[in-house]
Amino acid sequence: MQERLTWIQAVADCERRGQPYVLVTVLGVTGSVPREPASKMVVTREHSYDTIGGGHLEYRVIARARERLANHEYSYELAHFPLGASLGQCCGGSVAVLLEAQSGGDARLVVFGAGHVSHALMRIVGDLPWQITWVDSRQECFPDRTPDNTTVHCTDDPVGDVPELCSNAHVLILTHNHALDYDLCQALLKRDDVRTIGLIGSQTKAERFRQRLAHRGYTEADIDRIRCPVGRSDIPGKRPMEVAVSISAELLSLVASDTAEKPSKRGLSWGALKALTKEVKPNEVEVAGQKT
């Protein structure tokens, strides 16, 4: 356990930050076990909160939960653990653990550039349930405080960091440097795991980039993946906040469409729950305080 939060406080904190997590519940037990049914803990990529009894059982459960987070498997799984020699525990009982992985936020957003428009944008999207990574090479351009859902990534190689940062993310290119913008466009177009690409700029810049990319051998379909000028055309204004509102409105629409396409597998019916807990043997199973 890394921090002194209860599991319910940790869930609230993860939801507020838009952070993915796994809610772990001791679902069924038989024999001698470390914790009673309905005991819970929360696991994130870096921390765990509360406990289901400690020991190698908890170690194995945490590893399994983080594997699901790493693979973006946001669904439920029932895992069965006999508490014997294989777990280094001598309780002699058996535990069924339900792992419910939650995406934590509606979207992942990566923003390259920490200029005026980006600062205005963060004042809006910082209150949304998104996971945001804010990238720039200039540490002094970031504010002293950023929204809870935002991670600052200061790097001297933003193009080289694209594979690490942008997988399964919506990406905005809002930098101060046209050469960097172009290099980021090329790096992003080489990947098929980037959800959307938005580039700030005028129509003239958009046409110039299209010509250069076509000359480099990118197809029209490739180039069409880049939205430039970025933002809603029906929202006027050139002030940083006006541009940020336009971009935010476009992103909200894209994220809503993206979320609607993802299949959902959440929740267990009581019949399914009883069927799953039959794995806990040999005799009577206690499920969340009830006998079955």
PDB file of C-alpha atoms in Angstrom:
ATOM      1  CA  MET A   1       0.000   0.000   0.000  1.00  0.00           C
ATOM      2  CA  GLN A   2       1.645   3.218  -1.174  1.00  0.00           C
ATOM      3  CA  GLU A   3      -0.583   5.947   0.281  1.00  0.00           C
ATOM      4  CA  ARG A   4      -2.988   6.150   3.201  1.00  0.00           C
ATOM      5  CA  LEU A   5      -6.214   6.343   1.229  1.00  0.00           C
ATOM      6  CA  THR A   6      -9.116   3.969   1.636  1.00  0.00           C
ATOM      7  CA  TRP A   7     -10.263   2.173  -1.494  1.00  0.00           C
ATOM      8  CA  ILE A   8     -13.335   4.398  -1.789  1.00  0.00           C
ATOM      9  CA  GLN A   9     -11.216   7.566  -1.483  1.00  0.00           C
ATOM     10  CA  ALA A  10      -8.852   6.155  -4.108  1.00  0.00           C
ATOM     11  CA  VAL A  11     -11.720   5.493  -6.526  1.00  0.00           C
ATOM     12  CA  ALA A  12     -12.934   9.080  -6.116  1.00  0.00           C
ATOM     13  CA  ASP A  13      -9.400  10.408  -6.618  1.00  0.00           C
ATOM     14  CA  CYS A  14      -8.815   8.325  -9.760  1.00  0.00           C
ATOM     15  CA  GLU A  15     -12.149   9.381 -11.253  1.00  0.00           C
ATOM     16  CA  ARG A  16     -11.369  13.047 -10.538  1.00  0.00           C
ATOM     17  CA  ARG A  17      -7.964  12.745 -12.211  1.00  0.00           C
ATOM     18  CA  GLY A  18      -9.225  10.646 -15.105  1.00  0.00           C
ATOM     19  CA  GLN A  19      -6.701   7.971 -14.098  1.00  0.00           C
ATOM     20  CA  PRO A  20      -7.207   4.294 -15.049  1.00  0.00           C
ATOM     21  CA  TYR A  21      -7.513   1.899 -12.124  1.00  0.00           C
ATOM     22  CA  VAL A  22      -8.597  -1.584 -11.117  1.00  0.00           C
ATOM     23  CA  LEU A  23     -11.067  -2.110  -8.289  1.00  0.00           C
ATOM     24  CA  VAL A  24     -10.253  -5.425  -6.609  1.00  0.00           C
ATOM     25  CA  THR A  25     -12.905  -7.192  -4.525  1.00  0.00           C
ATOM     26  CA  VAL A  26     -12.617 -10.393  -2.514  1.00  0.00           C
ATOM     27  CA  LEU A  27     -15.672 -12.051  -3.945  1.00  0.00           C
ATOM     28  CA  GLY A  28     -15.739 -15.541  -2.494  1.00  0.00           C
ATOM     29  CA  VAL A  29     -13.690 -17.443   0.095  1.00  0.00           C
ATOM     30  CA  THR A  30     -13.479 -20.889   1.586  1.00  0.00           C
ATOM     31  CA  GLY A  31     -11.387 -22.063   4.513  1.00  0.00           C
ATOM     32  CA  SER A  32      -8.833 -19.877   6.282  1.00  0.00           C
ATOM     33  CA  VAL A  33      -8.104 -16.629   4.375  1.00  0.00           C
ATOM     34  CA  PRO A  34      -6.442 -13.258   5.178  1.00  0.00           C
ATOM     35  CA  ARG A  35      -9.521 -11.070   4.593  1.00  0.00           C
ATOM     36  CA  GLU A  36     -13.286 -11.494   4.547  1.00  0.00           C
ATOM     37  CA  PRO A  37     -15.524 -11.287   1.448  1.00  0.00           C
ATOM     38  CA  ALA A  38     -16.226  -7.740   0.161  1.00  0.00           C
ATOM     39  CA  SER A  39     -12.740  -6.549   1.179  1.00  0.00           C
ATOM     40  CA  LYS A  40     -11.484  -4.182  -1.501  1.00  0.00           C
ATOM     41  CA  MET A  41      -8.392  -2.423  -2.781  1.00  0.00           C
ATOM     42  CA  VAL A  42      -7.578  -0.145  -5.716  1.00  0.00           C
ATOM     43  CA  VAL A  43      -4.615  -0.609  -8.042  1.00  0.00           C
ATOM     44  CA  THR A  44      -3.214   1.987 -10.471  1.00  0.00           C
ATOM     45  CA  ARG A  45      -0.163   1.754 -12.716  1.00  0.00           C
ATOM     46  CA  GLU A  46       2.046   3.139  -9.939  1.00  0.00           C
ATOM     47  CA  HIS A  47       0.252   2.763  -6.606  1.00  0.00           C
ATOM     48  CA  SER A  48      -2.098   0.559  -4.619  1.00  0.00           C
ATOM     49  CA  TYR A  49      -4.599   1.639  -1.965  1.00  0.00           C
ATOM     50  CA  ASP A  50      -6.108  -0.334   0.906  1.00  0.00           C
ATOM     51  CA  THR A  51      -5.484  -4.089   1.147  1.00  0.00           C
ATOM     52  CA  ILE A  52      -7.000  -7.525   0.607  1.00  0.00           C
ATOM     53  CA  GLY A  53      -4.668  -9.146   3.124  1.00  0.00           C
ATOM     54  CA  GLY A  54      -1.115  -8.555   1.961  1.00  0.00           C
ATOM     55  CA  GLY A  55       1.406 -11.284   1.272  1.00  0.00           C
ATOM     56  CA  HIS A  56       2.053 -12.982  -2.049  1.00  0.00           C
ATOM     57  CA  LEU A  57      -1.672 -13.144  -2.804  1.00  0.00           C
ATOM     58  CA  GLU A  58      -1.862  -9.353  -2.880  1.00  0.00           C
ATOM     59  CA  TYR A  59       1.398  -9.176  -4.851  1.00  0.00           C
ATOM     60  CA  ARG A  60      -0.012 -11.496  -7.517  1.00  0.00           C
ATOM     61  CA  VAL A  61      -3.325  -9.636  -7.666  1.00  0.00           C
ATOM     62  CA  ILE A  62      -1.565  -6.278  -8.089  1.00  0.00           C
ATOM     63  CA  ALA A  63       0.589  -7.696 -10.891  1.00  0.00           C
ATOM     64  CA  ARG A  64      -2.479  -9.086 -12.624  1.00  0.00           C
ATOM     65  CA  ALA A  65      -4.322  -5.779 -12.291  1.00  0.00           C
ATOM     66  CA  ARG A  66      -1.405  -3.813 -13.761  1.00  0.00           C
ATOM     67  CA  GLU A  67      -1.174  -6.226 -16.644  1.00  0.00           C
ATOM     68  CA  ARG A  68      -4.791  -5.404 -17.502  1.00  0.00           C
ATOM     69  CA  LEU A  69      -4.065  -1.677 -17.287  1.00  0.00           C
ATOM     70  CA  ALA A  70      -0.991  -2.023 -19.506  1.00  0.00           C
ATOM     71  CA  ASN A  71      -3.065  -3.869 -22.116  1.00  0.00           C
ATOM     72  CA  HIS A  72      -5.989  -1.388 -21.859  1.00  0.00           C
ATOM     73  CA  GLU A  73      -8.313  -4.261 -20.899  1.00  0.00           C
ATOM     74  CA  TYR A  74     -11.119  -2.291 -19.283  1.00  0.00           C
ATOM     75  CA  SER A  75     -13.492  -5.105 -18.338  1.00  0.00           C
ATOM     76  CA  TYR A  76     -13.961  -7.544 -15.460  1.00  0.00           C
ATOM     77  CA  GLU A  77     -12.104 -10.758 -14.617  1.00  0.00           C
ATOM     78  CA  LEU A  78     -12.562 -13.339 -11.876  1.00  0.00           C
ATOM     79  CA  ALA A  79      -9.283 -14.793 -10.618  1.00  0.00           C
ATOM     80  CA  HIS A  80      -9.024 -17.832  -8.346  1.00  0.00           C
ATOM     81  CA  PHE A  81      -6.141 -18.237  -5.868  1.00  0.00           C
ATOM     82  CA  PRO A  82      -5.598 -21.305  -3.655  1.00  0.00           C
ATOM     83  CA  LEU A  83      -3.607 -20.129  -0.625  1.00  0.00           C
ATOM     84  CA  GLY A  84      -0.992 -22.840  -0.653  1.00  0.00           C
ATOM     85  CA  ALA A  85       2.688 -23.308  -1.319  1.00  0.00           C
ATOM     86  CA  SER A  86       2.498 -21.716  -4.791  1.00  0.00           C
ATOM     87  CA  LEU A  87       1.638 -18.380  -3.168  1.00  0.00           C
ATOM     88  CA  GLY A  88       3.969 -18.818  -0.233  1.00  0.00           C
ATOM     89  CA  GLN A  89       1.016 -18.700   2.150  1.00  0.00           C
ATOM     90  CA  CYS A  90      -0.084 -21.436   4.503  1.00  0.00           C
ATOM     91  CA  CYS A  91      -3.669 -20.335   5.201  1.00  0.00           C
ATOM     92  CA  GLY A  92      -4.967 -23.379   3.346  1.00  0.00           C
ATOM     93  CA  GLY A  93      -8.063 -21.590   2.080  1.00  0.00           C
ATOM     94  CA  SER A  94      -9.106 -20.370  -1.326  1.00  0.00           C
ATOM     95  CA  VAL A  95     -10.020 -16.903  -2.610  1.00  0.00           C
ATOM     96  CA  ALA A  96     -11.962 -15.675  -5.648  1.00  0.00           C
ATOM     97  CA  VAL A  97     -11.059 -12.098  -6.537  1.00  0.00           C
ATOM     98  CA  LEU A  98     -13.000  -9.867  -8.919  1.00  0.00           C
ATOM     99  CA  LEU A  99     -10.897  -7.365 -10.879  1.00  0.00           C
ATOM    100  CA  GLU A 100     -12.863  -4.517 -12.446  1.00  0.00           C
ATOM    101  CA  ALA A 101     -10.619  -2.389 -14.660  1.00  0.00           C
ATOM    102  CA  GLN A 102     -11.859   1.132 -15.307  1.00  0.00           C
ATOM    103  CA  SER A 103     -10.537   3.449 -17.999  1.00  0.00           C
ATOM    104  CA  GLY A 104     -10.847   6.320 -15.520  1.00  0.00           C
ATOM    105  CA  GLY A 105     -11.457   8.949 -18.178  1.00  0.00           C
ATOM    106  CA  ASP A 106     -13.312   9.428 -21.438  1.00  0.00           C
ATOM    107  CA  ALA A 107     -10.134   9.992 -23.460  1.00  0.00           C
ATOM    108  CA  ARG A 108      -6.391  10.376 -23.562  1.00  0.00           C
ATOM    109  CA  LEU A 109      -5.169  13.711 -24.907  1.00  0.00           C
ATOM    110  CA  VAL A 110      -1.580  14.693 -25.720  1.00  0.00           C
ATOM    111  CA  VAL A 111      -0.896  18.401 -26.289  1.00  0.00           C
ATOM    112  CA  PHE A 112       2.411  19.452 -27.845  1.00  0.00           C
ATOM    113  CA  GLY A 113       3.240  23.066 -27.048  1.00  0.00           C
ATOM    114  CA  ALA A 114       2.825  25.255 -23.965  1.00  0.00           C
ATOM    115  CA  GLY A 115       1.955  28.583 -25.552  1.00  0.00           C
ATOM    116  CA  HIS A 116      -0.993  30.926 -25.021  1.00  0.00           C
ATOM    117  CA  VAL A 117      -3.592  28.715 -26.716  1.00  0.00           C
ATOM    118  CA  SER A 118      -2.458  25.650 -24.764  1.00  0.00           C
ATOM    119  CA  HIS A 119      -2.694  27.550 -21.475  1.00  0.00           C
ATOM    120  CA  ALA A 120      -6.228  28.642 -22.329  1.00  0.00           C
ATOM    121  CA  LEU A 121      -7.108  25.125 -23.441  1.00  0.00           C
ATOM    122  CA  MET A 122      -5.969  23.603 -20.133  1.00  0.00           C
ATOM    123  CA  ARG A 123      -8.346  25.892 -18.262  1.00  0.00           C
ATOM    124  CA  ILE A 124     -11.179  24.076 -20.086  1.00  0.00           C
ATOM    125  CA  VAL A 125     -10.077  20.463 -20.529  1.00  0.00           C
ATOM    126  CA  GLY A 126      -8.489  20.424 -17.085  1.00  0.00           C
ATOM    127  CA  ASP A 127     -12.006  20.063 -15.683  1.00  0.00           C
ATOM    128  CA  LEU A 128     -12.927  17.151 -17.966  1.00  0.00           C
ATOM    129  CA  PRO A 129     -12.498  13.454 -17.091  1.00  0.00           C
ATOM    130  CA  TRP A 130      -9.623  13.054 -19.548  1.00  0.00           C
ATOM    131  CA  GLN A 131      -6.031  11.905 -19.090  1.00  0.00           C
ATOM    132  CA  ILE A 132      -3.873  14.726 -20.451  1.00  0.00           C
ATOM    133  CA  THR A 133      -0.155  14.850 -21.203  1.00  0.00           C
ATOM    134  CA  TRP A 134       1.230  18.342 -21.841  1.00  0.00           C
ATOM    135  CA  VAL A 135       4.511  18.387 -23.763  1.00  0.00           C
ATOM    136  CA  ASP A 136       7.112  21.089 -24.351  1.00  0.00           C
ATOM    137  CA  SER A 137      10.881  21.493 -24.228  1.00  0.00           C
ATOM    138  CA  ARG A 138      10.654  24.714 -22.203  1.00  0.00           C
ATOM    139  CA  GLN A 139      10.089  24.035 -18.514  1.00  0.00           C
ATOM    140  CA  GLU A 140       9.581  27.733 -17.831  1.00  0.00           C
ATOM    141  CA  CYS A 141       6.515  27.793 -20.104  1.00  0.00           C
ATOM    142  CA  PHE A 142       4.510  25.488 -17.856  1.00  0.00           C
ATOM    143  CA  PRO A 143       2.481  27.011 -14.998  1.00  0.00           C
ATOM    144  CA  ASP A 144       3.436  26.292 -11.400  1.00  0.00           C
ATOM    145  CA  ARG A 145       0.197  24.349 -10.971  1.00  0.00           C
ATOM    146  CA  THR A 146      -1.562  22.200 -13.544  1.00  0.00           C
ATOM    147  CA  PRO A 147      -4.988  20.511 -13.406  1.00  0.00           C
ATOM    148  CA  ASP A 148      -5.220  17.221 -11.532  1.00  0.00           C
ATOM    149  CA  ASN A 149      -5.805  15.288 -14.772  1.00  0.00           C
ATOM    150  CA  THR A 150      -2.704  16.727 -16.474  1.00  0.00           C
ATOM    151  CA  THR A 151       0.859  15.392 -16.519  1.00  0.00           C
ATOM    152  CA  VAL A 152       3.655  17.722 -17.637  1.00  0.00           C
ATOM    153  CA  HIS A 153       6.241  16.094 -19.913  1.00  0.00           C
ATOM    154  CA  CYS A 154       9.272  18.338 -20.435  1.00  0.00           C
ATOM    155  CA  THR A 155      11.556  16.868 -23.096  1.00  0.00           C
ATOM    156  CA  ASP A 156      14.248  17.931 -25.528  1.00  0.00           C
ATOM    157  CA  ASP A 157      13.010  15.327 -28.029  1.00  0.00           C
ATOM    158  CA  PRO A 158       9.216  15.584 -28.427  1.00  0.00           C
ATOM    159  CA  VAL A 159       9.314  13.869 -31.832  1.00  0.00           C
ATOM    160  CA  GLY A 160      11.273  10.930 -30.435  1.00  0.00           C
ATOM    161  CA  ASP A 161       8.794  10.626 -27.562  1.00  0.00           C
ATOM    162  CA  VAL A 162       5.769  10.239 -29.867  1.00  0.00           C
ATOM    163  CA  PRO A 163       5.679   6.402 -29.647  1.00  0.00           C
ATOM    164  CA  GLU A 164       5.768   6.508 -25.851  1.00  0.00           C
ATOM    165  CA  LEU A 165       3.213   9.274 -25.411  1.00  0.00           C
ATOM    166  CA  CYS A 166       0.677   9.039 -28.217  1.00  0.00           C
ATOM    167  CA  SER A 167      -0.539   5.451 -28.385  1.00  0.00           C
ATOM    168  CA  ASN A 168      -4.357   5.378 -28.239  1.00  0.00           C
ATOM    169  CA  ALA A 169      -4.487   9.152 -27.755  1.00  0.00           C
ATOM    170  CA  HIS A 170      -6.004  12.204 -29.391  1.00  0.00           C
ATOM    171  CA  VAL A 171      -3.117  14.530 -30.258  1.00  0.00           C
ATOM    172  CA  LEU A 172      -2.943  18.309 -30.637  1.00  0.00           C
ATOM    173  CA  ILE A 173       0.077  20.073 -32.162  1.00  0.00           C
ATOM    174  CA  LEU A 174       0.108  23.629 -30.788  1.00  0.00           C
ATOM    175  CA  THR A 175       3.805  24.443 -30.736  1.00  0.00           C
ATOM    176  CA  HIS A 176       5.639  27.694 -31.466  1.00  0.00           C
ATOM    177  CA  ASN A 177       7.812  26.119 -34.164  1.00  0.00           C
ATOM    178  CA  HIS A 178       6.598  25.235 -37.688  1.00  0.00           C
ATOM    179  CA  ALA A 179       9.551  22.920 -38.298  1.00  0.00           C
ATOM    180  CA  LEU A 180       8.710  20.998 -35.131  1.00  0.00           C
ATOM    181  CA  ASP A 181       5.039  20.913 -36.154  1.00  0.00           C
ATOM    182  CA  TYR A 182       5.991  19.314 -39.464  1.00  0.00           C
ATOM    183  CA  ASP A 183       8.279  16.737 -37.852  1.00  0.00           C
ATOM    184  CA  LEU A 184       5.533  15.832 -35.362  1.00  0.00           C
ATOM    185  CA  CYS A 185       3.051  15.406 -38.223  1.00  0.00           C
ATOM    186  CA  GLN A 186       5.397  12.974 -39.952  1.00  0.00           C
ATOM    187  CA  ALA A 187       6.049  11.012 -36.751  1.00  0.00           C
ATOM    188  CA  LEU A 188       2.328  10.738 -36.005  1.00  0.00           C
ATOM    189  CA  LEU A 189       1.353   9.730 -39.558  1.00  0.00           C
ATOM    190  CA  LYS A 190       3.775   6.808 -39.333  1.00  0.00           C
ATOM    191  CA  ARG A 191       1.651   5.329 -36.539  1.00  0.00           C
ATOM    192  CA  ASP A 192      -1.725   3.631 -36.814  1.00  0.00           C
ATOM    193  CA  ASP A 193      -2.484   3.742 -33.075  1.00  0.00           C
ATOM    194  CA  VAL A 194      -3.077   7.505 -32.821  1.00  0.00           C
ATOM    195  CA  ARG A 195      -6.764   8.265 -32.552  1.00  0.00           C
ATOM    196  CA  THR A 196      -6.839  11.786 -34.065  1.00  0.00           C
ATOM    197  CA  ILE A 197      -4.353  14.524 -35.016  1.00  0.00           C
ATOM    198  CA  GLY A 198      -5.088  18.250 -34.785  1.00  0.00           C
ATOM    199  CA  LEU A 199      -2.674  20.941 -36.000  1.00  0.00           C
ATOM    200  CA  ILE A 200      -3.009  24.636 -35.237  1.00  0.00           C
ATOM    201  CA  GLY A 201      -2.475  27.010 -38.139  1.00  0.00           C
ATOM    202  CA  SER A 202      -3.963  28.945 -41.008  1.00  0.00           C
ATOM    203  CA  GLN A 203      -5.371  27.544 -44.246  1.00  0.00           C
ATOM    204  CA  THR A 204      -2.139  28.622 -45.926  1.00  0.00           C
ATOM    205  CA  LYS A 205      -0.099  26.576 -43.446  1.00  0.00           C
ATOM    206  CA  ALA A 206      -2.425  23.611 -43.982  1.00  0.00           C
ATOM    207  CA  GLU A 207      -1.936  23.711 -47.758  1.00  0.00           C
ATOM    208  CA  ARG A 208       1.822  24.079 -47.436  1.00  0.00           C
ATOM    209  CA  PHE A 209       2.028  21.086 -45.101  1.00  0.00           C
ATOM    210  CA  ARG A 210      -0.186  19.023 -47.417  1.00  0.00           C
ATOM    211  CA  GLN A 211       2.142  19.713 -50.345  1.00  0.00           C
ATOM    212  CA  ARG A 212       5.277  18.866 -48.374  1.00  0.00           C
ATOM    213  CA  LEU A 213       3.792  15.654 -47.002  1.00  0.00           C
ATOM    214  CA  ALA A 214       2.569  14.589 -50.440  1.00  0.00           C
ATOM    215  CA  HIS A 215       6.068  15.226 -51.792  1.00  0.00           C
ATOM    216  CA  ARG A 216       7.368  12.919 -49.051  1.00  0.00           C
ATOM    217  CA  GLY A 217       5.137  10.142 -50.349  1.00  0.00           C
ATOM    218  CA  TYR A 218       2.221  10.319 -47.905  1.00  0.00           C
ATOM    219  CA  THR A 219      -1.110   9.474 -49.495  1.00  0.00           C
ATOM    220  CA  GLU A 220      -4.120  11.777 -49.530  1.00  0.00           C
ATOM    221  CA  ALA A 221      -5.822   9.484 -47.015  1.00  0.00           C
ATOM    222  CA  ASP A 222      -2.788   9.778 -44.729  1.00  0.00           C
ATOM    223  CA  ILE A 223      -2.715  13.556 -44.937  1.00  0.00           C
ATOM    224  CA  ASP A 224      -6.472  13.790 -44.336  1.00  0.00           C
ATOM    225  CA  ARG A 225      -5.882  12.366 -40.864  1.00  0.00           C
ATOM    226  CA  ILE A 226      -4.551  15.796 -39.873  1.00  0.00           C
ATOM    227  CA  ARG A 227      -7.181  18.411 -39.025  1.00  0.00           C
ATOM    228  CA  CYS A 228      -5.767  21.815 -39.921  1.00  0.00           C
ATOM    229  CA  PRO A 229      -6.898  24.445 -39.130  1.00  0.00           C
ATOM    230  CA  VAL A 230      -7.885  22.670 -35.922  1.00  0.00           C
ATOM    231  CA  GLY A 231     -11.148  23.499 -34.143  1.00  0.00           C
ATOM    232  CA  ARG A 232     -14.744  24.183 -35.089  1.00  0.00           C
ATOM    233  CA  SER A 233     -15.108  26.473 -38.095  1.00  0.00           C
ATOM    234  CA  ASP A 234     -18.465  27.758 -36.802  1.00  0.00           C
ATOM    235  CA  ILE A 235     -16.870  29.156 -33.617  1.00  0.00           C
ATOM    236  CA  PRO A 236     -15.198  32.458 -34.575  1.00  0.00           C
ATOM    237  CA  GLY A 237     -12.427  34.410 -32.917  1.00  0.00           C
ATOM    238  CA  LYS A 238      -8.631  34.472 -32.776  1.00  0.00           C
ATOM    239  CA  ARG A 239      -8.006  35.219 -29.119  1.00  0.00           C
ATOM    240  CA  PRO A 240      -6.327  32.314 -27.285  1.00  0.00           C
ATOM    241  CA  MET A 241      -9.453  31.517 -25.266  1.00  0.00           C
ATOM    242  CA  GLU A 242     -11.684  31.700 -28.342  1.00  0.00           C
ATOM    243  CA  VAL A 243      -9.411  29.305 -30.198  1.00  0.00           C
ATOM    244  CA  ALA A 244      -9.295  27.051 -27.135  1.00  0.00           C
ATOM    245  CA  VAL A 245     -13.101  26.939 -26.965  1.00  0.00           C
ATOM    246  CA  SER A 246     -13.242  26.021 -30.647  1.00  0.00           C
ATOM    247  CA  ILE A 247     -10.683  23.224 -30.199  1.00  0.00           C
ATOM    248  CA  SER A 248     -12.400  21.940 -27.046  1.00  0.00           C
ATOM    249  CA  ALA A 249     -15.777  21.751 -28.791  1.00  0.00           C
ATOM    250  CA  GLU A 250     -14.255  19.750 -31.632  1.00  0.00           C
ATOM    251  CA  LEU A 251     -12.489  17.415 -29.216  1.00  0.00           C
ATOM    252  CA  LEU A 252     -15.662  16.804 -27.220  1.00  0.00           C
ATOM    253  CA  SER A 253     -17.390  15.695 -30.401  1.00  0.00           C
ATOM    254  CA  LEU A 254     -14.499  13.427 -31.395  1.00  0.00           C
ATOM    255  CA  VAL A 255     -14.276  11.862 -27.949  1.00  0.00           C
ATOM    256  CA  ALA A 256     -18.044  11.260 -27.837  1.00  0.00           C
ATOM    257  CA  SER A 257     -17.903   9.451 -31.186  1.00  0.00           C
ATOM    258  CA  ASP A 258     -14.845   7.493 -30.091  1.00  0.00           C
ATOM    259  CA  THR A 259     -16.452   6.405 -26.825  1.00  0.00           C
ATOM    260  CA  ALA A 260     -19.662   5.309 -28.582  1.00  0.00           C
ATOM    261  CA  GLU A 261     -17.670   2.920 -30.780  1.00  0.00           C
ATOM    262  CA  LYS A 262     -16.032   1.093 -27.867  1.00  0.00           C
ATOM    263  CA  PRO A 263     -17.805  -2.064 -26.647  1.00  0.00           C
ATOM    264  CA  SER A 264     -18.736  -2.167 -22.997  1.00  0.00           C
ATOM    265  CA  LYS A 265     -18.312  -5.152 -20.703  1.00  0.00           C
ATOM    266  CA  ARG A 266     -19.098  -4.000 -17.212  1.00  0.00           C
ATOM    267  CA  GLY A 267     -21.045  -5.550 -14.382  1.00  0.00           C
ATOM    268  CA  LEU A 268     -22.009  -9.097 -13.444  1.00  0.00           C
ATOM    269  CA  SER A 269     -25.492 -10.519 -13.105  1.00  0.00           C
ATOM    270  CA  TRP A 270     -26.199 -12.548  -9.966  1.00  0.00           C
ATOM    271  CA  GLY A 271     -26.492 -15.699 -12.077  1.00  0.00           C
ATOM    272  CA  ALA A 272     -23.119 -15.085 -13.681  1.00  0.00           C
ATOM    273  CA  LEU A 273     -21.634 -14.301 -10.281  1.00  0.00           C
ATOM    274  CA  LYS A 274     -22.778 -17.624  -8.828  1.00  0.00           C
ATOM    275  CA  ALA A 275     -21.482 -19.498 -11.871  1.00  0.00           C
ATOM    276  CA  LEU A 276     -18.072 -17.851 -11.630  1.00  0.00           C
ATOM    277  CA  THR A 277     -17.662 -18.491  -7.908  1.00  0.00           C
ATOM    278  CA  LYS A 278     -18.104 -22.236  -8.451  1.00  0.00           C
ATOM    279  CA  GLU A 279     -14.376 -22.179  -9.150  1.00  0.00           C
ATOM    280  CA  VAL A 280     -13.754 -21.659  -5.421  1.00  0.00           C
ATOM    281  CA  LYS A 281     -13.595 -25.120  -3.892  1.00  0.00           C
ATOM    282  CA  PRO A 282     -13.761 -27.603  -2.241  1.00  0.00           C
ATOM    283  CA  ASN A 283     -16.871 -27.059  -0.146  1.00  0.00           C
ATOM    284  CA  GLU A 284     -19.032 -24.144   0.782  1.00  0.00           C
ATOM    285  CA  VAL A 285     -18.390 -20.753  -0.781  1.00  0.00           C
ATOM    286  CA  GLU A 286     -19.048 -17.502   1.007  1.00  0.00           C
ATOM    287  CA  VAL A 287     -19.852 -14.712  -1.445  1.00  0.00           C
ATOM    288  CA  ALA A 288     -19.892 -11.170  -0.103  1.00  0.00           C
ATOM    289  CA  GLY A 289     -21.163 -12.398   3.232  1.00  0.00           C
ATOM    290  CA  GLN A 290     -23.797 -14.794   1.827  1.00  0.00           C
ATOM    291  CA  LYS A 291     -23.777 -18.595   1.644  1.00  0.00           C
ATOM    292  CA  THR A 292     -24.362 -20.330  -1.682  1.00  0.00           C
TER     293      THR A 292
END
